[in-house]
C-alpha positions as YAML, in Angstrom:
chain: A
units: angstrom
residues:
- id: 1
  name: MET
  ca: [0.00, 0.00, 0.00]
- id: 2
  name: ARG
  ca: [1.13, 3.55, -0.77]
- id: 3
  name: PRO
  ca: [-0.36, 6.96, 0.04]
- id: 4
  name: ALA
  ca: [-3.13, 7.90, -2.46]
- id: 5
  name: ASP
  ca: [-3.89, 4.28, -3.46]
- id: 6
  name: LEU
  ca: [-7.64, 3.96, -4.16]
- id: 7
  name: LEU
  ca: [-9.64, 0.98, -2.92]
- id: 8
  name: ALA
  ca: [-13.08, -0.26, -3.94]
- id: 9
  name: SER
  ca: [-15.36, -2.17, -1.63]
- id: 10
  name: GLY
  ca: [-18.69, -3.95, -2.02]
- id: 11
  name: THR
  ca: [-19.73, -3.10, 1.51]
- id: 12
  name: ILE
  ca: [-22.87, -0.96, 1.83]
- id: 13
  name: SER
  ca: [-22.19, 1.86, 4.29]
- id: 14
  name: GLY
  ca: [-25.72, 2.32, 5.60]
- id: 15
  name: ALA
  ca: [-29.40, 1.55, 5.32]
- id: 16
  name: ASP
  ca: [-30.27, 4.39, 2.92]
- id: 17
  name: ALA
  ca: [-28.67, 6.69, 0.33]
- id: 18
  name: THR
  ca: [-27.79, 9.36, 2.90]
- id: 19
  name: ALA
  ca: [-25.25, 6.97, 4.40]
- id: 20
  name: PHE
  ca: [-23.55, 5.97, 1.14]
- id: 21
  name: GLY
  ca: [-19.88, 6.91, 0.97]
- id: 22
  name: SER
  ca: [-17.94, 5.21, -1.84]
- id: 23
  name: MET
  ca: [-18.29, 6.13, -5.52]
- id: 24
  name: LEU
  ca: [-19.57, 2.62, -6.23]
- id: 25
  name: GLU
  ca: [-22.41, 3.15, -3.76]
- id: 26
  name: LEU
  ca: [-23.21, 6.70, -4.81]
- id: 27
  name: CYS
  ca: [-23.63, 5.78, -8.48]
- id: 28
  name: TRP
  ca: [-25.19, 2.42, -7.55]
- id: 29
  name: GLN
  ca: [-22.90, 0.43, -9.84]
- id: 30
  name: GLY
  ca: [-23.10, 3.02, -12.61]
- id: 31
  name: THR
  ca: [-26.88, 3.26, -12.80]
- id: 32
  name: LYS
  ca: [-27.15, 6.76, -11.25]
- id: 33
  name: GLU
  ca: [-25.41, 10.06, -11.84]
- id: 34
  name: VAL
  ca: [-23.50, 11.57, -8.93]
- id: 35
  name: GLY
  ca: [-23.57, 15.34, -8.63]
- id: 36
  name: PRO
  ca: [-23.69, 18.05, -9.54]
- id: 37
  name: LEU
  ca: [-20.05, 18.45, -8.49]
- id: 38
  name: SER
  ca: [-18.26, 21.73, -7.74]
- id: 39
  name: ASP
  ca: [-17.82, 22.42, -11.49]
- id: 40
  name: GLY
  ca: [-21.48, 21.60, -12.27]
- id: 41
  name: THR
  ca: [-20.76, 18.25, -13.95]
- id: 42
  name: THR
  ca: [-21.88, 14.77, -12.89]
- id: 43
  name: ARG
  ca: [-20.04, 11.46, -12.65]
- id: 44
  name: LYS
  ca: [-20.71, 7.75, -12.60]
- id: 45
  name: PHE
  ca: [-17.01, 6.99, -12.12]
- id: 46
  name: LEU
  ca: [-13.78, 8.86, -11.48]
- id: 47
  name: LYS
  ca: [-11.91, 10.33, -14.45]
- id: 48
  name: ASP
  ca: [-8.27, 11.17, -15.00]
- id: 49
  name: GLY
  ca: [-7.61, 14.64, -13.65]
- id: 50
  name: ASP
  ca: [-10.36, 14.49, -11.01]
- id: 51
  name: THR
  ca: [-9.38, 15.59, -7.50]
- id: 52
  name: VAL
  ca: [-10.86, 13.48, -4.72]
- id: 53
  name: THR
  ca: [-11.17, 15.12, -1.30]
- id: 54
  name: MET
  ca: [-12.09, 13.14, 1.82]
- id: 55
  name: ARG
  ca: [-13.06, 14.58, 5.19]
- id: 56
  name: GLY
  ca: [-14.35, 12.88, 8.31]
- id: 57
  name: VAL
  ca: [-15.62, 14.03, 11.68]
- id: 58
  name: CYS
  ca: [-17.03, 12.16, 14.65]
- id: 59
  name: ALA
  ca: [-18.93, 14.34, 17.13]
- id: 60
  name: GLY
  ca: [-20.07, 13.35, 20.58]
- id: 61
  name: ASP
  ca: [-20.98, 14.83, 23.92]
- id: 62
  name: GLY
  ca: [-18.42, 17.59, 24.43]
- id: 63
  name: TYR
  ca: [-15.90, 16.47, 21.81]
- id: 64
  name: THR
  ca: [-15.25, 16.49, 18.08]
- id: 65
  name: ILE
  ca: [-12.64, 14.22, 16.47]
- id: 66
  name: GLY
  ca: [-11.59, 14.55, 12.86]
- id: 67
  name: PHE
  ca: [-8.74, 13.41, 10.64]
- id: 68
  name: GLY
  ca: [-8.44, 16.69, 8.74]
- id: 69
  name: GLU
  ca: [-8.58, 16.70, 4.96]
- id: 70
  name: CYS
  ca: [-7.05, 14.20, 2.53]
- id: 71
  name: ALA
  ca: [-6.99, 15.21, -1.14]
- id: 72
  name: GLY
  ca: [-5.37, 13.72, -4.23]
- id: 73
  name: ALA
  ca: [-5.57, 13.85, -8.03]
- id: 74
  name: VAL
  ca: [-6.47, 10.85, -10.18]
- id: 75
  name: LEU
  ca: [-3.63, 10.36, -12.69]
- id: 76
  name: PRO
  ca: [-3.69, 8.27, -15.90]
- id: 77
  name: ALA
  ca: [-2.55, 4.68, -15.49]
- id: 78
  name: GLY
  ca: [1.22, 4.34, -15.73]
- id: 79
  name: THR
  ca: [1.93, 7.93, -14.76]
- id: 80
  name: ALA
  ca: [5.17, 8.19, -12.80]
- id: 81
  name: PRO
  ca: [4.67, 9.52, -9.26]
- id: 82
  name: PRO
  ca: [5.86, 13.08, -8.67]
- id: 83
  name: PRO
  ca: [9.33, 13.41, -7.11]
- id: 84
  name: LEU
  ca: [9.56, 13.75, -3.35]
- id: 85
  name: PRO
  ca: [9.93, 17.34, -2.15]
- id: 86
  name: ALA
  ca: [13.46, 18.43, -1.30]
- id: 87
  name: ALA
  ca: [14.39, 18.50, 2.37]
- id: 88
  name: PRO
  ca: [13.85, 21.96, 3.83]
- id: 89
  name: PRO
  ca: [17.04, 24.00, 4.20]
- id: 90
  name: ARG
  ca: [18.55, 24.48, 7.61]
- id: 91
  name: ALA
  ca: [18.32, 27.86, 9.29]
- id: 92
  name: SER
  ca: [21.05, 30.29, 8.21]
- id: 93
  name: LEU
  ca: [22.77, 30.43, 11.61]
- id: 94
  name: ARG
  ca: [26.49, 29.75, 11.84]
- id: 95
  name: ASP
  ca: [28.94, 29.52, 14.74]
- id: 96
  name: VAL
  ca: [26.12, 29.40, 17.28]
- id: 97
  name: THR
  ca: [27.11, 29.75, 20.95]
- id: 98
  name: LEU
  ca: [24.79, 29.52, 23.94]
- id: 99
  name: HIS
  ca: [25.89, 31.24, 27.14]
- id: 100
  name: GLY
  ca: [24.05, 29.53, 29.97]
- id: 101
  name: TYR
  ca: [24.10, 27.78, 33.31]
- id: 102
  name: TRP
  ca: [23.39, 24.07, 33.52]
- id: 103
  name: ARG
  ca: [20.49, 24.39, 35.97]
- id: 104
  name: SER
  ca: [19.07, 27.68, 34.68]
- id: 105
  name: SER
  ca: [15.51, 27.00, 33.53]
- id: 106
  name: CYS
  ca: [15.73, 29.80, 30.95]
- id: 107
  name: SER
  ca: [18.93, 28.35, 29.48]
- id: 108
  name: TRP
  ca: [17.26, 24.94, 29.48]
- id: 109
  name: ARG
  ca: [14.37, 26.31, 27.37]
- id: 110
  name: VAL
  ca: [16.79, 27.55, 24.71]
- id: 111
  name: ARG
  ca: [18.69, 24.24, 24.69]
- id: 112
  name: LEU
  ca: [15.40, 22.49, 23.99]
- id: 113
  name: ALA
  ca: [14.53, 24.87, 21.15]
- id: 114
  name: LEU
  ca: [17.98, 24.46, 19.57]
- id: 115
  name: GLY
  ca: [17.60, 20.70, 19.81]
- id: 116
  name: PHE
  ca: [14.11, 20.79, 18.31]
- id: 117
  name: TYR
  ca: [15.32, 22.75, 15.28]
- id: 118
  name: GLY
  ca: [18.47, 20.64, 14.92]
- id: 119
  name: ILE
  ca: [20.80, 23.62, 15.31]
- id: 120
  name: VAL
  ca: [24.37, 22.71, 16.24]
- id: 121
  name: TYR
  ca: [25.77, 24.99, 18.93]
- id: 122
  name: GLU
  ca: [28.62, 25.40, 21.37]
- id: 123
  name: THR
  ca: [27.96, 25.72, 25.09]
- id: 124
  name: LYS
  ca: [29.76, 28.44, 27.04]
- id: 125
  name: ALA
  ca: [29.20, 27.82, 30.73]
- id: 126
  name: VAL
  ca: [28.35, 30.79, 32.95]
- id: 127
  name: ASN
  ca: [28.67, 30.07, 36.67]
- id: 128
  name: LEU
  ca: [25.84, 31.89, 38.42]
- id: 129
  name: LEU
  ca: [27.24, 31.02, 41.83]
- id: 130
  name: HIS
  ca: [30.41, 32.99, 41.01]
- id: 131
  name: GLY
  ca: [28.55, 35.99, 39.58]
- id: 132
  name: GLU
  ca: [29.80, 35.45, 36.02]
- id: 133
  name: GLN
  ca: [26.38, 36.38, 34.61]
- id: 134
  name: ALA
  ca: [27.09, 40.07, 35.27]
- id: 135
  name: LYS
  ca: [29.19, 40.15, 32.08]
- id: 136
  name: VAL
  ca: [26.64, 38.34, 29.89]
- id: 137
  name: SER
  ca: [23.84, 40.88, 29.52]
- id: 138
  name: ALA
  ca: [22.64, 44.29, 30.68]
- id: 139
  name: LEU
  ca: [20.45, 42.61, 33.32]
- id: 140
  name: GLY
  ca: [23.21, 40.22, 34.33]
- id: 141
  name: GLN
  ca: [21.20, 37.17, 33.31]
- id: 142
  name: VAL
  ca: [21.48, 34.06, 31.17]
- id: 143
  name: PRO
  ca: [20.86, 32.83, 28.52]
- id: 144
  name: LYS
  ca: [22.53, 34.68, 25.70]
- id: 145
  name: LEU
  ca: [22.66, 33.33, 22.14]
- id: 146
  name: GLU
  ca: [25.40, 34.42, 19.74]
- id: 147
  name: TRP
  ca: [25.71, 33.52, 16.06]
- id: 148
  name: CYS
  ca: [26.80, 34.72, 12.62]
- id: 149
  name: ASP
  ca: [24.05, 35.45, 10.12]
- id: 150
  name: GLY
  ca: [24.04, 34.65, 6.41]
- id: 151
  name: GLY
  ca: [26.09, 37.78, 5.70]
- id: 152
  name: GLY
  ca: [28.77, 36.85, 8.25]
- id: 153
  name: ASN
  ca: [27.66, 39.49, 10.75]
- id: 154
  name: ALA
  ca: [27.91, 38.71, 14.46]
- id: 155
  name: GLN
  ca: [24.53, 38.79, 16.20]
- id: 156
  name: SER
  ca: [23.26, 38.11, 19.71]
- id: 157
  name: LEU
  ca: [20.01, 37.92, 21.67]
- id: 158
  name: THR
  ca: [19.08, 37.59, 25.34]
- id: 159
  name: GLN
  ca: [15.81, 36.57, 27.07]
- id: 160
  name: SER
  ca: [14.75, 32.99, 26.48]
- id: 161
  name: LEU
  ca: [11.34, 33.58, 24.89]
- id: 162
  name: ALA
  ca: [12.73, 36.21, 22.53]
- id: 163
  name: ILE
  ca: [15.42, 33.73, 21.45]
- id: 164
  name: ILE
  ca: [12.93, 30.90, 20.97]
- id: 165
  name: GLU
  ca: [10.54, 33.05, 18.93]
- id: 166
  name: PHE
  ca: [13.45, 34.22, 16.77]
- id: 167
  name: LEU
  ca: [14.49, 30.62, 16.12]
- id: 168
  name: ALA
  ca: [10.88, 29.76, 15.25]
- id: 169
  name: ASP
  ca: [10.65, 32.66, 12.78]
- id: 170
  name: VAL
  ca: [13.95, 31.76, 11.09]
- id: 171
  name: CYS
  ca: [13.14, 28.06, 10.87]
- id: 172
  name: ASP
  ca: [9.56, 28.69, 9.76]
- id: 173
  name: ALA
  ca: [10.97, 30.64, 6.81]
- id: 174
  name: ALA
  ca: [13.10, 27.60, 5.98]
- id: 175
  name: GLY
  ca: [10.02, 25.36, 5.91]
- id: 176
  name: MET
  ca: [10.85, 23.46, 9.09]
- id: 177
  name: PRO
  ca: [8.43, 22.28, 11.82]
- id: 178
  name: SER
  ca: [7.63, 24.94, 14.40]
- id: 179
  name: LEU
  ca: [7.33, 25.27, 18.16]
- id: 180
  name: LEU
  ca: [4.65, 27.90, 17.50]
- id: 181
  name: PRO
  ca: [1.37, 26.27, 16.34]
- id: 182
  name: ARG
  ca: [0.14, 27.37, 12.91]
- id: 183
  name: VAL
  ca: [-3.42, 27.92, 14.16]
- id: 184
  name: PRO
  ca: [-3.57, 31.44, 15.66]
- id: 185
  name: LEU
  ca: [-5.65, 30.45, 18.70]
- id: 186
  name: LEU
  ca: [-3.41, 27.49, 19.54]
- id: 187
  name: ARG
  ca: [-0.34, 29.70, 19.10]
- id: 188
  name: ALA
  ca: [-1.84, 32.20, 21.55]
- id: 189
  name: ARG
  ca: [-2.66, 29.43, 24.03]
- id: 190
  name: ALA
  ca: [0.91, 28.13, 23.87]
- id: 191
  name: ARG
  ca: [2.21, 31.63, 24.59]
- id: 192
  name: GLN
  ca: [-0.33, 32.02, 27.39]
- id: 193
  name: ILE
  ca: [0.90, 28.90, 29.20]
- id: 194
  name: ALA
  ca: [4.53, 29.88, 28.61]
- id: 195
  name: GLU
  ca: [3.93, 33.31, 30.15]
- id: 196
  name: VAL
  ca: [2.31, 31.80, 33.25]
- id: 197
  name: PHE
  ca: [5.75, 30.45, 34.06]
- id: 198
  name: ASN
  ca: [7.99, 32.98, 32.32]
- id: 199
  name: SER
  ca: [6.54, 36.13, 33.91]
- id: 200
  name: GLY
  ca: [4.33, 34.83, 36.71]
- id: 201
  name: THR
  ca: [6.45, 32.09, 38.27]
- id: 202
  name: GLN
  ca: [10.13, 31.94, 37.30]
- id: 203
  name: PRO
  ca: [11.12, 35.45, 38.45]
- id: 204
  name: LEU
  ca: [9.80, 34.72, 41.97]
- id: 205
  name: GLN
  ca: [11.84, 31.51, 42.32]
- id: 206
  name: ASN
  ca: [15.03, 33.04, 40.93]
- id: 207
  name: LEU
  ca: [18.15, 32.46, 42.98]
- id: 208
  name: SER
  ca: [19.01, 36.16, 43.17]
- id: 209
  name: LEU
  ca: [15.55, 37.06, 44.48]
- id: 210
  name: ILE
  ca: [15.51, 34.26, 47.03]
- id: 211
  name: LYS
  ca: [18.87, 35.40, 48.37]
- id: 212
  name: SER
  ca: [17.72, 39.01, 48.63]
- id: 213
  name: VAL
  ca: [14.42, 38.27, 50.37]
- id: 214
  name: LYS
  ca: [14.90, 37.70, 54.07]
- id: 215
  name: ALA
  ca: [11.18, 37.67, 54.80]
- id: 216
  name: ALA
  ca: [8.00, 38.54, 52.94]
- id: 217
  name: GLU
  ca: [4.31, 38.54, 53.74]
- id: 218
  name: VAL
  ca: [2.25, 36.21, 51.55]
- id: 219
  name: GLY
  ca: [-1.44, 35.72, 52.33]
- id: 220
  name: GLY
  ca: [-1.01, 37.29, 55.74]
- id: 221
  name: GLU
  ca: [1.83, 34.92, 56.60]
- id: 222
  name: THR
  ca: [5.52, 35.76, 56.87]
- id: 223
  name: VAL
  ca: [7.69, 33.53, 54.70]
- id: 224
  name: ASP
  ca: [11.35, 33.44, 53.71]
- id: 225
  name: GLY
  ca: [12.72, 33.65, 50.18]
- id: 226
  name: ARG
  ca: [12.55, 29.93, 49.43]
- id: 227
  name: ALA
  ca: [9.00, 29.67, 50.74]
- id: 228
  name: LEU
  ca: [8.08, 32.66, 48.56]
- id: 229
  name: GLY
  ca: [9.44, 30.83, 45.52]
- id: 230
  name: LYS
  ca: [7.55, 27.67, 46.45]
- id: 231
  name: ARG
  ca: [4.26, 29.56, 46.77]
- id: 232
  name: ALA
  ca: [4.82, 31.14, 43.35]
- id: 233
  name: ILE
  ca: [5.50, 27.73, 41.80]
- id: 234
  name: GLU
  ca: [2.36, 26.22, 43.30]
- id: 235
  name: LYS
  ca: [0.24, 29.12, 42.06]
- id: 236
  name: GLY
  ca: [1.73, 28.88, 38.55]
- id: 237
  name: LEU
  ca: [1.27, 25.11, 38.36]
- id: 238
  name: ALA
  ca: [-2.37, 25.41, 39.46]
- id: 239
  name: ALA
  ca: [-3.07, 27.95, 36.71]
- id: 240
  name: ALA
  ca: [-1.22, 25.90, 34.08]
- id: 241
  name: GLU
  ca: [-2.98, 22.66, 35.13]
- id: 242
  name: GLU
  ca: [-6.33, 24.22, 34.35]
- id: 243
  name: LEU
  ca: [-5.15, 25.62, 31.01]
- id: 244
  name: VAL
  ca: [-3.40, 22.44, 29.86]
- id: 245
  name: ALA
  ca: [-6.30, 20.20, 30.91]
- id: 246
  name: ALA
  ca: [-8.52, 22.25, 28.59]
- id: 247
  name: GLY
  ca: [-5.90, 22.47, 25.81]
- id: 248
  name: GLY
  ca: [-6.67, 19.22, 24.01]
- id: 249
  name: GLY
  ca: [-3.17, 17.76, 24.33]
- id: 250
  name: GLY
  ca: [-4.46, 14.45, 25.65]
- id: 251
  name: GLY
  ca: [-1.81, 14.27, 28.38]
- id: 252
  name: ARG
  ca: [1.02, 14.26, 25.82]
- id: 253
  name: TYR
  ca: [1.47, 17.97, 25.09]
- id: 254
  name: CYS
  ca: [0.26, 21.23, 26.59]
- id: 255
  name: VAL
  ca: [-1.56, 22.44, 23.47]
- id: 256
  name: GLY
  ca: [-2.96, 20.35, 20.63]
- id: 257
  name: ALA
  ca: [-1.22, 17.27, 19.27]
- id: 258
  name: HIS
  ca: [2.33, 18.56, 18.85]
- id: 259
  name: LEU
  ca: [5.26, 19.84, 20.86]
- id: 260
  name: SER
  ca: [5.10, 23.60, 21.36]
- id: 261
  name: LEU
  ca: [6.60, 26.56, 23.19]
- id: 262
  name: ALA
  ca: [4.38, 25.71, 26.17]
- id: 263
  name: ASP
  ca: [6.06, 22.30, 26.65]
- id: 264
  name: ILE
  ca: [9.51, 23.84, 26.27]
- id: 265
  name: VAL
  ca: [8.75, 26.15, 29.22]
- id: 266
  name: LEU
  ca: [6.80, 23.64, 31.33]
- id: 267
  name: ILE
  ca: [9.41, 20.89, 31.65]
- id: 268
  name: PRO
  ca: [12.14, 23.01, 33.34]
- id: 269
  name: GLN
  ca: [9.47, 24.37, 35.69]
- id: 270
  name: MET
  ca: [8.47, 20.85, 36.73]
- id: 271
  name: TYR
  ca: [12.13, 20.19, 37.55]
- id: 272
  name: ASN
  ca: [12.25, 23.32, 39.68]
- id: 273
  name: ALA
  ca: [9.03, 22.32, 41.44]
- id: 274
  name: ARG
  ca: [10.70, 19.12, 42.59]
- id: 275
  name: ARG
  ca: [13.74, 21.05, 43.79]
- id: 276
  name: PHE
  ca: [11.40, 23.20, 45.90]
- id: 277
  name: ASP
  ca: [9.68, 20.08, 47.30]
- id: 278
  name: VAL
  ca: [6.33, 20.99, 45.74]
- id: 279
  name: ASP
  ca: [3.66, 18.28, 45.96]
- id: 280
  name: LEU
  ca: [2.83, 17.50, 42.31]
- id: 281
  name: ALA
  ca: [-0.19, 15.28, 43.01]
- id: 282
  name: PRO
  ca: [-2.68, 18.15, 42.39]
- id: 283
  name: TYR
  ca: [-1.33, 18.57, 38.84]
- id: 284
  name: PRO
  ca: [-1.95, 15.21, 37.07]
- id: 285
  name: THR
  ca: [-2.18, 16.68, 33.55]
- id: 286
  name: LEU
  ca: [1.15, 18.49, 33.90]
- id: 287
  name: CYS
  ca: [2.74, 15.33, 35.29]
- id: 288
  name: ALA
  ca: [1.48, 13.34, 32.30]
- id: 289
  name: VAL
  ca: [2.94, 15.88, 29.85]
- id: 290
  name: ASP
  ca: [6.20, 15.90, 31.80]
- id: 291
  name: ALA
  ca: [6.42, 12.10, 31.70]
- id: 292
  name: HIS
  ca: [5.75, 11.97, 27.95]
- id: 293
  name: CYS
  ca: [8.19, 14.72, 27.02]
- id: 294
  name: SER
  ca: [10.88, 13.07, 29.13]
- id: 295
  name: THR
  ca: [10.85, 10.16, 26.67]
- id: 296
  name: LEU
  ca: [11.81, 12.41, 23.73]
- id: 297
  name: PRO
  ca: [15.52, 12.55, 22.77]
- id: 298
  name: ILE
  ca: [15.80, 16.37, 22.77]
- id: 299
  name: PHE
  ca: [14.66, 16.49, 26.39]
- id: 300
  name: ALA
  ca: [17.27, 13.96, 27.47]
- id: 301
  name: ALA
  ca: [20.03, 15.89, 25.66]
- id: 302
  name: ALA
  ca: [18.95, 19.24, 27.16]
- id: 303
  name: HIS
  ca: [18.55, 17.97, 30.74]
- id: 304
  name: PRO
  ca: [20.74, 19.84, 33.27]
- id: 305
  name: ASP
  ca: [22.56, 16.66, 34.32]
- id: 306
  name: ALA
  ca: [23.69, 16.14, 30.71]
- id: 307
  name: GLN
  ca: [25.41, 19.55, 30.47]
- id: 308
  name: PRO
  ca: [29.21, 19.90, 30.52]
- id: 309
  name: ASP
  ca: [29.13, 22.32, 33.48]
- id: 310
  name: ALA
  ca: [26.75, 20.21, 35.58]
- id: 311
  name: ILE
  ca: [27.86, 19.85, 39.17]
- id: 312
  name: LYS
  ca: [28.20, 16.16, 39.86]
- id: 313
  name: THR
  ca: [27.34, 15.11, 43.38]
- id: 314
  name: THR
  ca: [29.33, 12.28, 44.87]
- id: 315
  name: PRO
  ca: [27.48, 9.94, 47.23]
- id: 316
  name: PRO
  ca: [28.99, 9.76, 50.71]
- id: 317
  name: THR
  ca: [31.53, 7.04, 51.35]
- id: 318
  name: VAL
  ca: [30.30, 4.37, 53.73]
- id: 319
  name: VAL
  ca: [33.02, 3.06, 56.05]
- id: 320
  name: SER
  ca: [32.39, -0.39, 57.43]
- id: 321
  name: LYS
  ca: [33.25, -0.89, 61.07]
- id: 322
  name: PRO
  ca: [34.39, -4.22, 62.39]
- id: 323
  name: ALA
  ca: [31.69, -6.11, 64.24]
...
C-alpha cells in the first residue's frame, strides 16, 4: 500500500442513500449520476484529472474528532509519481554559541529549542554562583545566544522567549516544523501557558531574588525567600494545570497534538518544582505531559545533568566498622 492508493469495496455503508460513501455506492454500480459536483458536472465513475477530497468528523458529547482533509488527483494509469519534495534548508545560523548555566531553567528552554530545530551549537558555561552572569547581559542574566548570520555578521540575543521566537521565525521561513502552532488560537494558548511560568512564576523563584528576600508577607503569613518561591511555583502550576487540561493535548502535550513553546517552558518548571519540594499530586495533567516529554531525545540531551558544566554530586563514602 502507498499513500493515495484507491480501494473499492462492495460493503454498503448504511441503510439508505444518505449513508452511502464510496463512488460505487453513490452511483449504484453506474446506474445513477453523482452530482452536480463543484464544477457543475456529474459522474458515474472517477476520471483522470479528477481531485478526490475526503473529510471525516465524529462528534459526541463535548468532543469532536476529525482526521483533517485528505486530497489527491487521479492520474492516468502508468503515470510516474511526482518526485519527493526536497528536504527543507537548515536555518542560516552559523557559529552558534549559547551562554548559559546548567540548571538555569531559561537556558534549558533555549537548549530544547535548539535541539528541536536541529541547530548545532557550542555551550559556554556561565557560573551563576560565582557571579559570572554580570558580564553576559545588561540585566546580568542568562541565557545569551550568539551567532553569525548569512552575511557573516555577528549577532546576539538575550531573554529565552525572545530567542525561541526568533528561532521559530527563522526556521519557519526555511520550511521546518515549528514550536509555534500554525493555528492562531493554539499559538496564543501556547504563549499564554509559557507566560504563566515565564513572567508569573520563574522570576519569583530566581536564585538572586531568594537570596535578597529575608522575609516577605504572603497571604497574611511571613515567609522566607525559598517559601516565597515555592508559593509562586504552586500558584503557577495550578493555573497551568487548568489551562493544559482544557488544551486538548491528551496528556502528551500542553496544546494540541504537537510539541510547542508551552512544553519547552513547562518541563524546566516541573524540575524546579521538585527542587522546591512541591507536591505534584494536584497537577496530574502536567505530570502526564512531563512524563511523555521526558521520553523524547531532545529532552534527554537538554537535561541539566547532561550539560558539561553540571555539578556532579558524589554519594557519601560508607566506612564499614568491624563487628
